[in-house]
Amino acid sequence: MAADSTLLLSLVEEFVSGLQDSKAKDTATCVKDGQFTILQLVEALGLSLTSAQPHTRARGVQLLSDVLHDCYGGLTEREVEVLIAFYEDRLKDHYVITPPVLQGLRALTKCTVLPPGSAVSMLRSLFQDVHVQSLMLTERACVYNMLINLMATREAELKGLGADFVFGFVQSMDGERDPRNLLLAFQIARTIVLRGYDLGKFTEELFEVTSCYFPIDFSPPPNDPHGITREELIQMLRDVLTGTPRFAEFLLPLIIEKLDSDVQSAKLDSLQTLVAGVSQYEHKDVAEFLEGLWASLRREVFQTSSEKIESAGLAALTALTSCLSRSVLNSDSEDSLSTFLELVLKDCKHHLCEPDLKLVWPSAKLLQAACSASYRASHVIADAVTPSLIEQYNSRAQCSHRRTLLEVVQRFVQSVRACENGDVFSAFRPSLCSMVLSALTETNASLQVTATSVLTSLAQHTGLLLDSDVELAVDHLTRLLLTEEDHRVGLAVVECAGALAGLHPAAFITELIPRLKAAMFAEPMDQNDNGAAPEKHSHHAVRQRCLSALAAVSTQPSVVQESTPVLLEVLSAAHAGSVVFSVEEVVSACHSLRRIAEQVEDSEETGRCFHDVIIPRLLSLALQAALQGEGSPGRRSPLLEEAVLSAMVPVISTSCSRLQPTLAGQTASRAVSLFLDGDVSFLPDNSFPSNIQLLEKQPGDSWSRSRMVCLLLGCVCSLPRGVEVPRLDLLMTELEEMSCTCSYPLSYTSAAKCFAGLLNKRPQGDALDSLIQRTVKRACSELDSASSSVRTQAFTLMLWVAKALLLRYHPQFTTLTDKLFSLLDDADLGPAAADGFCLLMSDSADILNRGCHADVRIMYRQRFFCENSAKLVRGFNAAPQEKKPNYLKALSNIVNKLPKQVQVTELPALLSLLLEALSCPDQGVQLSTLSCLQPVLVDPPPALIQQLEALVSRLLALTSSPAMSVRTASLRCIHAVSCFPEHEVLPFRARVLRALARPLDDRKRLVRREAVRARAQWFLLGSPGGS
């Protein structure tokens, strides 16, 4: 014990007299280890604490407070009681002792064993003996944190102080200026108002001491280490001011006053605070200020030049109207909502009768904002406004006025949409429907487009469109689809038809689909008639609109059952030649089928439709076309075209990806049987010869049927991973053989993609590893043989296998990567290998993506870059000069597909290669490299600034590139360079200005625009107020 006592006295002496602050940590460690207690420390500090020198007493208290900061958790209730009494007494001591005393009290407020009444005792001493605002920043923060700690743990005791606690806090906060402390003070004030502390007669004082900071105009300094933001302060203060209805009588006049400000941020903050406030208030809290609030809101919407202010003003009006709508009416009470809406209607309604004046839209927006607040408000405003709008529409002859009135009606219909009750407009239903349907018969395109939007809005309200109205609307929409040539009208009609069909499918099944079918299958005029060329073009446009409309309306299973046979009949007629359809039209029919597969709701009915009808029909038509192409040299079916086959693939793959597991398994089994065994039993129109071979070479060195393999890709590669593909090993063997021996690009590419898609989903194990080794060995043997006639096919297979393995992080991917890097030096395949890196890093649309249920790991691009960027640099340095462009192209393809955040981080290490890539003659490499560099130039690393000469020279050279995209991108980069440190770029100013004179006269407007921007920025460089 004597030794411990000696140690304690030594530590105290060294801290107090020796001014060694580190001894506080040593003392705290000894207390934690039990060598002595806190009370023993107080006894050891006796001489220091009773010294005649204030600074000595302060050092003694500082040591005790520092130890408490680390050891408050182990104190007993008796020790806490003694320490609180000691600290409260020290608050009356010399002012230099106050800071360490406050630190000690703060530590004690964290104790879980605070004696009852100690919280009140501490605060009474604090409020009585300390003038908080005369303290330094840290000590004021200490006081606020004490209050926060006690409010969290001793709320009941603090509420027992009544309004005295609020008064003490108001005195403590009054005059605070530091934003860090304001956050703490606002936190306390928010707790006071939200937790129901007694404000007593100090309600206005608490509001005044906090509202003096409203609106917040704080702007944090650059690189602020504390991270205090203006948004944090605004939100915290807003929570205080709007936290209690008792502040309403003070807050609302303040908001009205602040809305007169010329500062946009003050207006926005005031409006957003009003929204937050009235959401907590009752109608009696705001009734006194309605006229002033309405005048301010009306002014902000009528006169504002800012969309943000206008939106905030409209939101405030909605919130205010909603507040008034919550009032419960008594026989002797005033209806505040009706009174307020009378004000709104008085100032806005008459402007709706002036559709050619600019106040129509502000007035309409104000009325719509109030209308959307509640069911009561929507009834009042709709009853007042709708008859006037209908009358105005019927009396106006000018199309622009009628379109404006229709748009206003649409906004009103949409504004009450949230009420989900159609009877707001039920009294005006006949007039509204008549107005909209008559607008569809007009010849003005803009009026027709607006009418379709209003019709869509009306359809969202139950009961506003009767069956007869829907039938008439469908008739008008069909007529417009078949006769109207304006592109905007066509798009609007298709969109409207899609929206209505989801709500009223029967009318579209009986009316629209048969008429569209008849129009599509009508023959255009004789092709030898030269005068028929415009009509043929028009007929083609009608067919395209009909195909789009069929897809748009097919969202319900009942409609899909009727629309898909029409689209399949288009393909059948095009193949048979019974009706002439262009390749483009056949492709559009396939696109419509794919869109239907994407958007139709999942159900067994739709799954059966695709499984039993659509997929077999597509396979049958493609097979018929392939067999017909072998037979006669005459008419060629459009279904033989690569564009059509490629358009069929996403139809099948999208359908299969959404099939139920049972149907998906049956589809896989059918497809495998068809392609391996020639089993055509499930195909419609089954008149095919026996022993059809689709994956093997035909007699006479023919691979014409092999193009069907792209459809196999759609059938088996998009299935969920849980669906088993039968005879998978045999199928993959046949696909590998075709991909390495077939001579048709579509066939061997599709076979390689199908092989890769299946490989990606195979489970991990020895079977997978041996399959990969076998495939890689075969591909590499062909690639290593310079005389091989199938090197391109082997390369394609290797590339797709590499992508399949990259996506799932398979370890054997490294072997393929090394082989791909070695091919960059190949005389024949070098450019293709460089392009192959783009394929590896890009998302594939038809296979090996998450939509096809492929095994895709996160951040695979970043992983590939990290593992292979060094290899690429080494290969570039070792490559002969004529092969270096391949490496640069590969680098550009890799980096350009990385996320922008990764590019900014990683590019400085590859800067020399990227600058070299700017000199590469390949325009694709140039453009890709420029797009990589542009985000880096915003915040240039030191390595880039050091190579400024090379960068500027190469960028200026590219401003004369033959490719417009390269010229534009290089000018953007030059613009960004002007923002570099001025002393670094100023020496280049004259040179850049001379070089930019030429693109100012470029033949392309976009290039001239970028040149003007860049040259203006460089021209201002070095001037006062310039960059």
Short mmCIF file of N, CA, C and O in Angstrom, two decimals, residues 924-977:
data_model
loop_
_atom_site.label_atom_id
_atom_site.label_comp_id
_atom_site.label_asym_id
_atom_site.label_seq_id
_atom_site.Cartn_x
_atom_site.Cartn_y
_atom_site.Cartn_z
N GLY A 924 -11.51 4.51 -82.94
CA GLY A 924 -12.20 3.92 -81.81
C GLY A 924 -11.37 3.99 -80.55
O GLY A 924 -11.88 4.28 -79.45
N VAL A 925 -10.05 3.74 -80.69
CA VAL A 925 -9.14 3.83 -79.55
C VAL A 925 -9.06 5.28 -79.06
O VAL A 925 -9.08 5.55 -77.85
N GLN A 926 -8.98 6.21 -80.00
CA GLN A 926 -8.91 7.62 -79.62
C GLN A 926 -10.14 8.04 -78.82
O GLN A 926 -10.03 8.65 -77.75
N LEU A 927 -11.32 7.70 -79.32
CA LEU A 927 -12.55 8.11 -78.66
C LEU A 927 -12.69 7.45 -77.29
O LEU A 927 -13.06 8.10 -76.30
N SER A 928 -12.36 6.17 -77.22
CA SER A 928 -12.45 5.46 -75.94
C SER A 928 -11.50 6.05 -74.92
O SER A 928 -11.84 6.23 -73.75
N THR A 929 -10.29 6.38 -75.36
CA THR A 929 -9.30 6.95 -74.44
C THR A 929 -9.72 8.33 -73.96
O THR A 929 -9.57 8.68 -72.78
N LEU A 930 -10.25 9.14 -74.86
CA LEU A 930 -10.72 10.47 -74.47
C LEU A 930 -11.84 10.39 -73.43
O LEU A 930 -11.88 11.17 -72.47
N SER A 931 -12.75 9.44 -73.61
CA SER A 931 -13.83 9.30 -72.64
C SER A 931 -13.31 8.83 -71.29
O SER A 931 -13.89 9.13 -70.24
N CYS A 932 -12.19 8.07 -71.29
CA CYS A 932 -11.56 7.67 -70.03
C CYS A 932 -10.88 8.84 -69.34
O CYS A 932 -10.93 8.98 -68.11
N LEU A 933 -10.24 9.68 -70.13
CA LEU A 933 -9.45 10.78 -69.57
C LEU A 933 -10.32 11.89 -69.00
O LEU A 933 -9.94 12.54 -68.02
N GLN A 934 -11.50 12.09 -69.59
CA GLN A 934 -12.28 13.27 -69.23
C GLN A 934 -12.62 13.35 -67.74
O GLN A 934 -12.42 14.41 -67.13
N PRO A 935 -13.09 12.26 -67.09
CA PRO A 935 -13.36 12.39 -65.64
C PRO A 935 -12.11 12.60 -64.81
O PRO A 935 -12.17 13.22 -63.74
N VAL A 936 -10.96 12.11 -65.29
CA VAL A 936 -9.72 12.29 -64.54
C VAL A 936 -9.26 13.74 -64.60
O VAL A 936 -8.66 14.27 -63.64
N LEU A 937 -9.55 14.42 -65.71
CA LEU A 937 -9.11 15.80 -65.87
C LEU A 937 -9.82 16.75 -64.92
O LEU A 937 -9.34 17.85 -64.66
N VAL A 938 -10.96 16.34 -64.38
CA VAL A 938 -11.69 17.20 -63.45
C VAL A 938 -10.89 17.42 -62.18
O VAL A 938 -10.85 18.52 -61.62
N ASP A 939 -10.22 16.38 -61.70
CA ASP A 939 -9.37 16.48 -60.51
C ASP A 939 -8.03 15.82 -60.84
O ASP A 939 -7.78 14.67 -60.47
N PRO A 940 -7.17 16.51 -61.56
CA PRO A 940 -5.98 15.87 -62.14
C PRO A 940 -4.97 15.43 -61.08
O PRO A 940 -4.68 16.17 -60.15
N PRO A 941 -4.44 14.20 -61.21
CA PRO A 941 -3.37 13.76 -60.31
C PRO A 941 -2.05 14.45 -60.68
O PRO A 941 -1.89 14.94 -61.81
N PRO A 942 -1.11 14.49 -59.76
CA PRO A 942 0.19 15.14 -60.06
C PRO A 942 0.88 14.54 -61.27
O PRO A 942 1.54 15.26 -62.04
N ALA A 943 0.73 13.22 -61.48
CA ALA A 943 1.40 12.59 -62.62
C ALA A 943 0.90 13.16 -63.94
O ALA A 943 1.66 13.28 -64.91
N LEU A 944 -0.37 13.53 -63.99
CA LEU A 944 -0.92 14.08 -65.23
C LEU A 944 -0.40 15.49 -65.47
O LEU A 944 -0.09 15.87 -66.61
N ILE A 945 -0.31 16.28 -64.41
CA ILE A 945 0.20 17.65 -64.56
C ILE A 945 1.65 17.64 -65.04
O ILE A 945 2.07 18.50 -65.82
N GLN A 946 2.41 16.63 -64.60
CA GLN A 946 3.81 16.54 -65.02
C GLN A 946 3.94 16.25 -66.51
O GLN A 946 4.97 16.53 -67.11
N GLN A 947 2.90 15.66 -67.11
CA GLN A 947 2.95 15.33 -68.54
C GLN A 947 2.02 16.24 -69.34
O GLN A 947 1.46 15.84 -70.35
N LEU A 948 1.88 17.46 -68.88
CA LEU A 948 0.95 18.39 -69.50
C LEU A 948 1.32 18.69 -70.95
O LEU A 948 0.44 18.83 -71.81
N GLU A 949 2.60 18.80 -71.24
CA GLU A 949 3.05 19.10 -72.60
C GLU A 949 2.57 18.03 -73.58
O GLU A 949 1.99 18.33 -74.63
N ALA A 950 2.78 16.76 -73.23
CA ALA A 950 2.35 15.67 -74.11
C ALA A 950 0.83 15.63 -74.22
O ALA A 950 0.28 15.40 -75.31
N LEU A 951 0.14 15.88 -73.12
CA LEU A 951 -1.32 15.82 -73.14
C LEU A 951 -1.89 16.91 -74.04
O LEU A 951 -2.74 16.62 -74.91
N VAL A 952 -1.44 18.15 -73.88
CA VAL A 952 -1.97 19.25 -74.68
C VAL A 952 -1.66 19.04 -76.15
O VAL A 952 -2.52 19.26 -77.03
N SER A 953 -0.47 18.58 -76.46
CA SER A 953 -0.10 18.38 -77.87
C SER A 953 -1.01 17.35 -78.53
O SER A 953 -1.48 17.56 -79.66
N ARG A 954 -1.24 16.26 -77.85
CA ARG A 954 -2.07 15.20 -78.45
C ARG A 954 -3.54 15.63 -78.56
O ARG A 954 -4.22 15.32 -79.53
N LEU A 955 -4.04 16.33 -77.56
CA LEU A 955 -5.43 16.78 -77.62
C LEU A 955 -5.64 17.79 -78.75
O LEU A 955 -6.64 17.73 -79.46
N LEU A 956 -4.71 18.71 -78.91
CA LEU A 956 -4.84 19.69 -79.99
C LEU A 956 -4.78 19.02 -81.36
O LEU A 956 -5.48 19.43 -82.29
N ALA A 957 -3.95 17.99 -81.48
CA ALA A 957 -3.87 17.27 -82.76
C ALA A 957 -5.20 16.60 -83.10
O ALA A 957 -5.61 16.53 -84.26
N LEU A 958 -5.90 16.11 -82.08
CA LEU A 958 -7.16 15.39 -82.33
C LEU A 958 -8.31 16.33 -82.68
O LEU A 958 -9.36 15.87 -83.12
N THR A 959 -8.15 17.63 -82.48
CA THR A 959 -9.22 18.56 -82.87
C THR A 959 -9.38 18.62 -84.38
O THR A 959 -10.37 19.18 -84.87
N SER A 960 -8.44 18.06 -85.13
CA SER A 960 -8.54 18.02 -86.59
C SER A 960 -8.86 16.62 -87.09
O SER A 960 -8.71 16.33 -88.28
N SER A 961 -9.30 15.73 -86.22
CA SER A 961 -9.61 14.35 -86.60
C SER A 961 -10.75 14.31 -87.61
O SER A 961 -11.65 15.15 -87.56
N PRO A 962 -10.74 13.34 -88.51
CA PRO A 962 -11.87 13.21 -89.46
C PRO A 962 -13.19 12.86 -88.76
O PRO A 962 -14.26 13.14 -89.29
N ALA A 963 -13.12 12.24 -87.59
CA ALA A 963 -14.34 11.81 -86.89
C ALA A 963 -14.87 12.94 -86.01
O ALA A 963 -14.14 13.48 -85.17
N MET A 964 -16.13 13.30 -86.21
CA MET A 964 -16.72 14.38 -85.41
C MET A 964 -16.71 14.05 -83.93
O MET A 964 -16.47 14.93 -83.09
N SER A 965 -16.99 12.81 -83.57
CA SER A 965 -17.05 12.43 -82.16
C SER A 965 -15.69 12.61 -81.49
O SER A 965 -15.61 13.02 -80.32
N VAL A 966 -14.62 12.32 -82.23
CA VAL A 966 -13.27 12.50 -81.67
C VAL A 966 -12.97 13.99 -81.50
O VAL A 966 -12.42 14.42 -80.47
N ARG A 967 -13.34 14.81 -82.49
CA ARG A 967 -13.10 16.25 -82.38
C ARG A 967 -13.85 16.83 -81.18
O ARG A 967 -13.31 17.61 -80.40
N THR A 968 -15.10 16.41 -81.02
CA THR A 968 -15.92 16.93 -79.91
C THR A 968 -15.33 16.52 -78.56
O THR A 968 -15.21 17.34 -77.64
N ALA A 969 -14.97 15.24 -78.44
CA ALA A 969 -14.43 14.75 -77.16
C ALA A 969 -13.10 15.41 -76.82
O ALA A 969 -12.83 15.74 -75.66
N SER A 970 -12.25 15.62 -77.82
CA SER A 970 -10.95 16.26 -77.56
C SER A 970 -11.14 17.71 -77.11
O SER A 970 -10.43 18.20 -76.22
N LEU A 971 -12.13 18.41 -77.68
CA LEU A 971 -12.40 19.79 -77.26
C LEU A 971 -12.92 19.84 -75.83
O LEU A 971 -12.59 20.76 -75.07
N ARG A 972 -13.71 18.86 -75.44
CA ARG A 972 -14.17 18.81 -74.04
C ARG A 972 -12.99 18.62 -73.10
O ARG A 972 -12.95 19.20 -72.01
N CYS A 973 -12.07 17.77 -73.50
CA CYS A 973 -10.89 17.54 -72.66
C CYS A 973 -10.03 18.80 -72.56
O CYS A 973 -9.50 19.13 -71.49
N ILE A 974 -9.87 19.51 -73.68
CA ILE A 974 -9.10 20.75 -73.66
C ILE A 974 -9.77 21.77 -72.75
O ILE A 974 -9.10 22.50 -72.00
N HIS A 975 -11.10 21.81 -72.78
CA HIS A 975 -11.85 22.67 -71.88
C HIS A 975 -11.53 22.33 -70.43
O HIS A 975 -11.29 23.20 -69.58
N ALA A 976 -11.51 21.03 -70.12
CA ALA A 976 -11.24 20.60 -68.74
C ALA A 976 -9.83 20.94 -68.31
O ALA A 976 -9.58 21.28 -67.15
N VAL A 977 -8.87 20.90 -69.23
CA VAL A 977 -7.48 21.21 -68.90
C VAL A 977 -7.34 22.66 -68.45
O VAL A 977 -6.47 22.99 -67.63
#
